[in-house]
Amino acid sequence: NQFRKKVSYNSYFKPWNWVVGATSYKDEFIKLIDINDLRAFLKPIKILKTGYFYVVDDDYKALIHPELEGQSLKGTKDRDGLSIISYILKNKNGNIKYFWKNPSEDKYREKYSYFRYLPNFKWYLASSGYTSDITEPIKSIRLATFFFIFFTAIILFVIVYLISRNITRPIQKISKAIKEFIRSKKSVPVFESGIKELSDLSKDFNIMSNELE
């Protein structure tokens, strides 16, 4: 007495010039999905370190859950009194953050949950996990980056120090020799530096001081 959505699949069989098809009402597909099959598929899946999937129905019952399966979640609230499942059933699709403690855990931790409503089944499929699973790797990366920059800065400082010392020490020797030459009017030999420009300067000073002596 009423219209119903239908699905059809057709394929052309060329040798006989036939079109072969299969059809069924869409609402009958629900019978093809067994909650046990879905449970066997979802339960082994881990999201990051501690995350998981769970399924609840319109009656607040946990159809699939790692610790609360088969229980009514209607009275479950987070640390701040938020009824998480009521929020999910009211919004149907979206995400939420809350503080949660599983029965096997000692303290509350911040969790996230993304959920979608499956109207044909009247189920809510949700994924959930602790935000620390996301933030801890980021903290580790930040710490590693800090130490990398710190040690790189130390290495660069040492390199710059050694280079500057190789430049300033010969200049200081030449300056000292010039002052000694002015004072005593006698040539003061300056050992030639490994740097070409400073080595040439030392050589020229030795020549000049010998000629002026």
PDB file of C-alpha atoms in Angstrom:
ATOM      1  CA  ASN A   1       0.000   0.000   0.000  1.00  0.00           C
ATOM      2  CA  GLN A   2       3.032   2.292   0.035  1.00  0.00           C
ATOM      3  CA  PHE A   3       6.113   3.024  -2.001  1.00  0.00           C
ATOM      4  CA  ARG A   4       9.384   1.482  -0.791  1.00  0.00           C
ATOM      5  CA  LYS A   5      12.942   2.120  -1.901  1.00  0.00           C
ATOM      6  CA  LYS A   6      14.347  -0.613  -4.065  1.00  0.00           C
ATOM      7  CA  VAL A   7      17.835  -1.490  -5.296  1.00  0.00           C
ATOM      8  CA  SER A   8      18.598  -3.268  -8.548  1.00  0.00           C
ATOM      9  CA  TYR A   9      21.772  -4.642 -10.132  1.00  0.00           C
ATOM     10  CA  ASN A  10      21.776  -5.562 -13.827  1.00  0.00           C
ATOM     11  CA  SER A  11      24.353  -7.098 -16.111  1.00  0.00           C
ATOM     12  CA  TYR A  12      24.257  -7.635 -19.871  1.00  0.00           C
ATOM     13  CA  PHE A  13      25.020 -11.199 -21.051  1.00  0.00           C
ATOM     14  CA  LYS A  14      26.177 -10.553 -24.622  1.00  0.00           C
ATOM     15  CA  PRO A  15      26.272 -14.173 -26.026  1.00  0.00           C
ATOM     16  CA  TRP A  16      22.520 -14.577 -25.500  1.00  0.00           C
ATOM     17  CA  ASN A  17      21.620 -10.890 -25.688  1.00  0.00           C
ATOM     18  CA  TRP A  18      20.090 -11.111 -22.209  1.00  0.00           C
ATOM     19  CA  VAL A  19      19.974  -8.650 -19.344  1.00  0.00           C
ATOM     20  CA  VAL A  20      20.288 -10.483 -16.030  1.00  0.00           C
ATOM     21  CA  GLY A  21      19.289  -8.598 -12.896  1.00  0.00           C
ATOM     22  CA  ALA A  22      18.714  -8.909  -9.179  1.00  0.00           C
ATOM     23  CA  THR A  23      16.557  -6.626  -7.101  1.00  0.00           C
ATOM     24  CA  SER A  24      15.400  -6.211  -3.513  1.00  0.00           C
ATOM     25  CA  TYR A  25      13.836  -3.639  -1.242  1.00  0.00           C
ATOM     26  CA  LYS A  26      16.427  -1.527   0.538  1.00  0.00           C
ATOM     27  CA  ASP A  27      14.946  -2.052   3.995  1.00  0.00           C
ATOM     28  CA  GLU A  28      15.409  -5.800   3.579  1.00  0.00           C
ATOM     29  CA  PHE A  29      19.207  -5.309   3.460  1.00  0.00           C
ATOM     30  CA  ILE A  30      19.135  -4.815   7.236  1.00  0.00           C
ATOM     31  CA  LYS A  31      18.553  -8.523   7.627  1.00  0.00           C
ATOM     32  CA  LEU A  32      21.842  -9.186   5.836  1.00  0.00           C
ATOM     33  CA  ILE A  33      23.814  -7.427   8.578  1.00  0.00           C
ATOM     34  CA  ASP A  34      24.459  -9.538  11.646  1.00  0.00           C
ATOM     35  CA  ILE A  35      25.608  -7.668  14.745  1.00  0.00           C
ATOM     36  CA  ASN A  36      27.937 -10.564  15.542  1.00  0.00           C
ATOM     37  CA  ASP A  37      29.663 -10.159  12.177  1.00  0.00           C
ATOM     38  CA  LEU A  38      30.006  -6.428  12.785  1.00  0.00           C
ATOM     39  CA  ARG A  39      31.354  -7.109  16.283  1.00  0.00           C
ATOM     40  CA  ALA A  40      33.957  -9.529  14.929  1.00  0.00           C
ATOM     41  CA  PHE A  41      35.021  -6.896  12.410  1.00  0.00           C
ATOM     42  CA  LEU A  42      35.191  -3.864  14.727  1.00  0.00           C
ATOM     43  CA  LYS A  43      36.546  -5.266  17.991  1.00  0.00           C
ATOM     44  CA  PRO A  44      40.080  -6.064  16.789  1.00  0.00           C
ATOM     45  CA  ILE A  45      40.521  -2.554  15.373  1.00  0.00           C
ATOM     46  CA  LYS A  46      42.652  -0.221  17.496  1.00  0.00           C
ATOM     47  CA  ILE A  47      42.721   3.521  16.891  1.00  0.00           C
ATOM     48  CA  LEU A  48      46.198   4.779  17.724  1.00  0.00           C
ATOM     49  CA  LYS A  49      47.146   3.402  21.168  1.00  0.00           C
ATOM     50  CA  THR A  50      43.891   2.936  23.108  1.00  0.00           C
ATOM     51  CA  GLY A  51      41.078   3.997  20.763  1.00  0.00           C
ATOM     52  CA  TYR A  52      38.279   1.699  19.650  1.00  0.00           C
ATOM     53  CA  PHE A  53      34.879   1.536  17.919  1.00  0.00           C
ATOM     54  CA  TYR A  54      31.602   0.993  19.723  1.00  0.00           C
ATOM     55  CA  VAL A  55      27.925   0.761  18.754  1.00  0.00           C
ATOM     56  CA  VAL A  56      24.850   1.760  20.771  1.00  0.00           C
ATOM     57  CA  ASP A  57      21.182   1.635  19.840  1.00  0.00           C
ATOM     58  CA  ASP A  58      18.236   3.962  20.443  1.00  0.00           C
ATOM     59  CA  ASP A  59      17.633   2.279  23.797  1.00  0.00           C
ATOM     60  CA  TYR A  60      21.106   3.275  25.102  1.00  0.00           C
ATOM     61  CA  LYS A  61      22.276  -0.333  24.961  1.00  0.00           C
ATOM     62  CA  ALA A  62      25.937  -0.963  24.131  1.00  0.00           C
ATOM     63  CA  LEU A  63      25.738  -3.482  21.297  1.00  0.00           C
ATOM     64  CA  ILE A  64      29.504  -3.411  20.777  1.00  0.00           C
ATOM     65  CA  HIS A  65      31.958  -2.097  23.384  1.00  0.00           C
ATOM     66  CA  PRO A  66      35.289  -3.420  24.739  1.00  0.00           C
ATOM     67  CA  GLU A  67      34.182  -3.257  28.405  1.00  0.00           C
ATOM     68  CA  LEU A  68      30.504  -2.256  28.632  1.00  0.00           C
ATOM     69  CA  GLU A  69      28.957  -4.486  25.978  1.00  0.00           C
ATOM     70  CA  GLY A  70      25.385  -5.563  26.686  1.00  0.00           C
ATOM     71  CA  GLN A  71      24.900  -2.902  29.371  1.00  0.00           C
ATOM     72  CA  SER A  72      22.615   0.097  29.327  1.00  0.00           C
ATOM     73  CA  LEU A  73      24.624   3.306  29.081  1.00  0.00           C
ATOM     74  CA  LYS A  74      21.719   5.597  29.886  1.00  0.00           C
ATOM     75  CA  GLY A  75      23.024   6.571  33.298  1.00  0.00           C
ATOM     76  CA  THR A  76      26.689   6.850  32.381  1.00  0.00           C
ATOM     77  CA  LYS A  77      28.117  10.323  32.823  1.00  0.00           C
ATOM     78  CA  ASP A  78      31.558  11.800  32.538  1.00  0.00           C
ATOM     79  CA  ARG A  79      33.519  13.511  35.305  1.00  0.00           C
ATOM     80  CA  ASP A  80      31.544  16.749  34.879  1.00  0.00           C
ATOM     81  CA  GLY A  81      28.118  15.101  34.848  1.00  0.00           C
ATOM     82  CA  LEU A  82      27.639  15.074  31.059  1.00  0.00           C
ATOM     83  CA  SER A  83      25.465  12.210  29.792  1.00  0.00           C
ATOM     84  CA  ILE A  84      27.589  11.165  26.824  1.00  0.00           C
ATOM     85  CA  ILE A  85      25.174   8.741  25.175  1.00  0.00           C
ATOM     86  CA  SER A  86      22.272  11.195  25.569  1.00  0.00           C
ATOM     87  CA  TYR A  87      24.389  13.770  23.776  1.00  0.00           C
ATOM     88  CA  ILE A  88      25.116  11.299  20.972  1.00  0.00           C
ATOM     89  CA  LEU A  89      21.481  10.244  20.582  1.00  0.00           C
ATOM     90  CA  LYS A  90      20.351  13.870  20.537  1.00  0.00           C
ATOM     91  CA  ASN A  91      22.890  15.101  17.944  1.00  0.00           C
ATOM     92  CA  LYS A  92      23.034  11.870  15.887  1.00  0.00           C
ATOM     93  CA  ASN A  93      26.148  12.980  13.955  1.00  0.00           C
ATOM     94  CA  GLY A  94      29.127  14.902  15.234  1.00  0.00           C
ATOM     95  CA  ASN A  95      31.898  14.729  17.806  1.00  0.00           C
ATOM     96  CA  ILE A  96      32.395  15.317  21.504  1.00  0.00           C
ATOM     97  CA  LYS A  97      35.192  15.672  24.053  1.00  0.00           C
ATOM     98  CA  TYR A  98      34.761  14.559  27.638  1.00  0.00           C
ATOM     99  CA  PHE A  99      36.571  13.159  30.674  1.00  0.00           C
ATOM    100  CA  TRP A 100      36.134   9.434  31.096  1.00  0.00           C
ATOM    101  CA  LYS A 101      37.352   6.537  33.233  1.00  0.00           C
ATOM    102  CA  ASN A 102      36.760   2.930  32.195  1.00  0.00           C
ATOM    103  CA  PRO A 103      36.051   0.398  34.968  1.00  0.00           C
ATOM    104  CA  SER A 104      39.574  -0.989  34.594  1.00  0.00           C
ATOM    105  CA  GLU A 105      41.247   2.435  34.943  1.00  0.00           C
ATOM    106  CA  ASP A 106      42.257   4.521  37.958  1.00  0.00           C
ATOM    107  CA  LYS A 107      41.749   8.116  36.832  1.00  0.00           C
ATOM    108  CA  TYR A 108      39.773  10.291  34.448  1.00  0.00           C
ATOM    109  CA  ARG A 109      41.369  11.313  31.180  1.00  0.00           C
ATOM    110  CA  GLU A 110      40.164  13.464  28.313  1.00  0.00           C
ATOM    111  CA  LYS A 111      38.591  11.489  25.492  1.00  0.00           C
ATOM    112  CA  TYR A 112      37.265  12.299  22.050  1.00  0.00           C
ATOM    113  CA  SER A 113      34.454  10.577  20.181  1.00  0.00           C
ATOM    114  CA  TYR A 114      33.191  10.849  16.604  1.00  0.00           C
ATOM    115  CA  PHE A 115      29.771   9.354  15.948  1.00  0.00           C
ATOM    116  CA  ARG A 116      27.413   8.686  13.046  1.00  0.00           C
ATOM    117  CA  TYR A 117      23.784   7.599  13.048  1.00  0.00           C
ATOM    118  CA  LEU A 118      22.764   4.615  10.906  1.00  0.00           C
ATOM    119  CA  PRO A 119      19.019   5.246  10.463  1.00  0.00           C
ATOM    120  CA  ASN A 120      18.223   1.951   8.743  1.00  0.00           C
ATOM    121  CA  PHE A 121      19.506   0.047  11.787  1.00  0.00           C
ATOM    122  CA  LYS A 122      18.801   2.684  14.444  1.00  0.00           C
ATOM    123  CA  TRP A 123      22.391   2.261  15.570  1.00  0.00           C
ATOM    124  CA  TYR A 124      25.035   4.812  16.470  1.00  0.00           C
ATOM    125  CA  LEU A 125      28.520   3.917  15.278  1.00  0.00           C
ATOM    126  CA  ALA A 126      31.194   5.764  17.224  1.00  0.00           C
ATOM    127  CA  SER A 127      34.954   5.858  17.483  1.00  0.00           C
ATOM    128  CA  SER A 128      36.604   6.877  20.725  1.00  0.00           C
ATOM    129  CA  GLY A 129      40.080   7.371  22.140  1.00  0.00           C
ATOM    130  CA  TYR A 130      42.141   9.397  24.580  1.00  0.00           C
ATOM    131  CA  THR A 131      43.448  12.737  23.363  1.00  0.00           C
ATOM    132  CA  SER A 132      46.792  11.876  24.976  1.00  0.00           C
ATOM    133  CA  ASP A 133      47.263   9.277  22.232  1.00  0.00           C
ATOM    134  CA  ILE A 134      47.396  12.217  19.818  1.00  0.00           C
ATOM    135  CA  THR A 135      49.230  14.792  21.932  1.00  0.00           C
ATOM    136  CA  GLU A 136      51.982  12.580  23.393  1.00  0.00           C
ATOM    137  CA  PRO A 137      53.646  11.852  20.014  1.00  0.00           C
ATOM    138  CA  ILE A 138      53.499  15.598  19.270  1.00  0.00           C
ATOM    139  CA  LYS A 139      55.209  16.333  22.599  1.00  0.00           C
ATOM    140  CA  SER A 140      57.882  13.759  21.782  1.00  0.00           C
ATOM    141  CA  ILE A 141      58.474  15.398  18.408  1.00  0.00           C
ATOM    142  CA  ARG A 142      58.715  18.814  20.051  1.00  0.00           C
ATOM    143  CA  LEU A 143      61.213  17.506  22.614  1.00  0.00           C
ATOM    144  CA  ALA A 144      63.310  15.837  19.913  1.00  0.00           C
ATOM    145  CA  THR A 145      63.228  19.051  17.865  1.00  0.00           C
ATOM    146  CA  PHE A 146      64.357  21.081  20.895  1.00  0.00           C
ATOM    147  CA  PHE A 147      67.355  18.804  21.555  1.00  0.00           C
ATOM    148  CA  PHE A 148      68.243  18.797  17.855  1.00  0.00           C
ATOM    149  CA  ILE A 149      68.253  22.606  17.751  1.00  0.00           C
ATOM    150  CA  PHE A 150      70.140  22.801  21.067  1.00  0.00           C
ATOM    151  CA  PHE A 151      72.949  20.440  20.024  1.00  0.00           C
ATOM    152  CA  THR A 152      73.104  21.997  16.558  1.00  0.00           C
ATOM    153  CA  ALA A 153      73.553  25.410  18.186  1.00  0.00           C
ATOM    154  CA  ILE A 154      76.386  24.038  20.362  1.00  0.00           C
ATOM    155  CA  ILE A 155      78.134  22.508  17.344  1.00  0.00           C
ATOM    156  CA  LEU A 156      77.796  25.757  15.383  1.00  0.00           C
ATOM    157  CA  PHE A 157      79.132  27.726  18.353  1.00  0.00           C
ATOM    158  CA  VAL A 158      82.207  25.473  18.573  1.00  0.00           C
ATOM    159  CA  ILE A 159      82.808  25.738  14.824  1.00  0.00           C
ATOM    160  CA  VAL A 160      82.473  29.539  14.864  1.00  0.00           C
ATOM    161  CA  TYR A 161      84.750  29.749  17.924  1.00  0.00           C
ATOM    162  CA  LEU A 162      87.479  27.664  16.295  1.00  0.00           C
ATOM    163  CA  ILE A 163      87.297  29.626  13.055  1.00  0.00           C
ATOM    164  CA  SER A 164      87.356  32.981  14.840  1.00  0.00           C
ATOM    165  CA  ARG A 165      90.303  31.868  17.001  1.00  0.00           C
ATOM    166  CA  ASN A 166      92.293  30.880  13.917  1.00  0.00           C
ATOM    167  CA  ILE A 167      91.666  34.362  12.568  1.00  0.00           C
ATOM    168  CA  THR A 168      92.142  36.512  15.686  1.00  0.00           C
ATOM    169  CA  ARG A 169      95.244  34.790  17.123  1.00  0.00           C
ATOM    170  CA  PRO A 170      97.493  35.556  14.105  1.00  0.00           C
ATOM    171  CA  ILE A 171      96.173  39.131  14.059  1.00  0.00           C
ATOM    172  CA  GLN A 172      96.966  39.485  17.746  1.00  0.00           C
ATOM    173  CA  LYS A 173     100.501  38.160  17.140  1.00  0.00           C
ATOM    174  CA  ILE A 174     101.040  40.635  14.313  1.00  0.00           C
ATOM    175  CA  SER A 175      99.684  43.484  16.456  1.00  0.00           C
ATOM    176  CA  LYS A 176     101.990  42.474  19.292  1.00  0.00           C
ATOM    177  CA  ALA A 177     104.979  42.288  16.947  1.00  0.00           C
ATOM    178  CA  ILE A 178     104.228  45.763  15.569  1.00  0.00           C
ATOM    179  CA  LYS A 179     104.102  47.223  19.073  1.00  0.00           C
ATOM    180  CA  GLU A 180     107.362  45.461  19.983  1.00  0.00           C
ATOM    181  CA  PHE A 181     108.993  46.721  16.777  1.00  0.00           C
ATOM    182  CA  ILE A 182     107.921  50.312  17.520  1.00  0.00           C
ATOM    183  CA  ARG A 183     109.276  50.003  21.053  1.00  0.00           C
ATOM    184  CA  SER A 184     112.595  48.326  20.358  1.00  0.00           C
ATOM    185  CA  LYS A 185     113.207  49.285  16.706  1.00  0.00           C
ATOM    186  CA  LYS A 186     114.203  45.685  16.155  1.00  0.00           C
ATOM    187  CA  SER A 187     112.501  43.164  13.912  1.00  0.00           C
ATOM    188  CA  VAL A 188     110.281  40.670  15.644  1.00  0.00           C
ATOM    189  CA  PRO A 189     109.649  37.571  13.540  1.00  0.00           C
ATOM    190  CA  VAL A 190     106.010  36.543  13.191  1.00  0.00           C
ATOM    191  CA  PHE A 191     105.234  32.928  12.411  1.00  0.00           C
ATOM    192  CA  GLU A 192     103.102  32.620   9.310  1.00  0.00           C
ATOM    193  CA  SER A 193      99.492  31.546   9.834  1.00  0.00           C
ATOM    194  CA  GLY A 194      97.755  28.699   8.023  1.00  0.00           C
ATOM    195  CA  ILE A 195      95.230  31.148   6.568  1.00  0.00           C
ATOM    196  CA  LYS A 196      96.651  32.465   3.290  1.00  0.00           C
ATOM    197  CA  GLU A 197      95.757  36.147   3.725  1.00  0.00           C
ATOM    198  CA  LEU A 198      97.153  36.266   7.265  1.00  0.00           C
ATOM    199  CA  SER A 199     100.185  34.253   6.223  1.00  0.00           C
ATOM    200  CA  ASP A 200     100.945  36.794   3.473  1.00  0.00           C
ATOM    201  CA  LEU A 201     100.459  39.630   5.965  1.00  0.00           C
ATOM    202  CA  SER A 202     102.915  38.005   8.396  1.00  0.00           C
ATOM    203  CA  LYS A 203     105.437  37.502   5.591  1.00  0.00           C
ATOM    204  CA  ASP A 204     105.149  41.139   4.474  1.00  0.00           C
ATOM    205  CA  PHE A 205     105.565  42.341   8.046  1.00  0.00           C
ATOM    206  CA  ASN A 206     108.718  40.274   8.494  1.00  0.00           C
ATOM    207  CA  ILE A 207     110.165  41.698   5.275  1.00  0.00           C
ATOM    208  CA  MET A 208     109.236  45.263   6.211  1.00  0.00           C
ATOM    209  CA  SER A 209     110.616  45.021   9.740  1.00  0.00           C
ATOM    210  CA  ASN A 210     113.896  43.566   8.485  1.00  0.00           C
ATOM    211  CA  GLU A 211     114.288  46.384   5.961  1.00  0.00           C
ATOM    212  CA  LEU A 212     113.509  49.107   8.506  1.00  0.00           C
ATOM    213  CA  GLU A 213     115.730  47.683  11.216  1.00  0.00           C
TER     214      GLU A 213
END
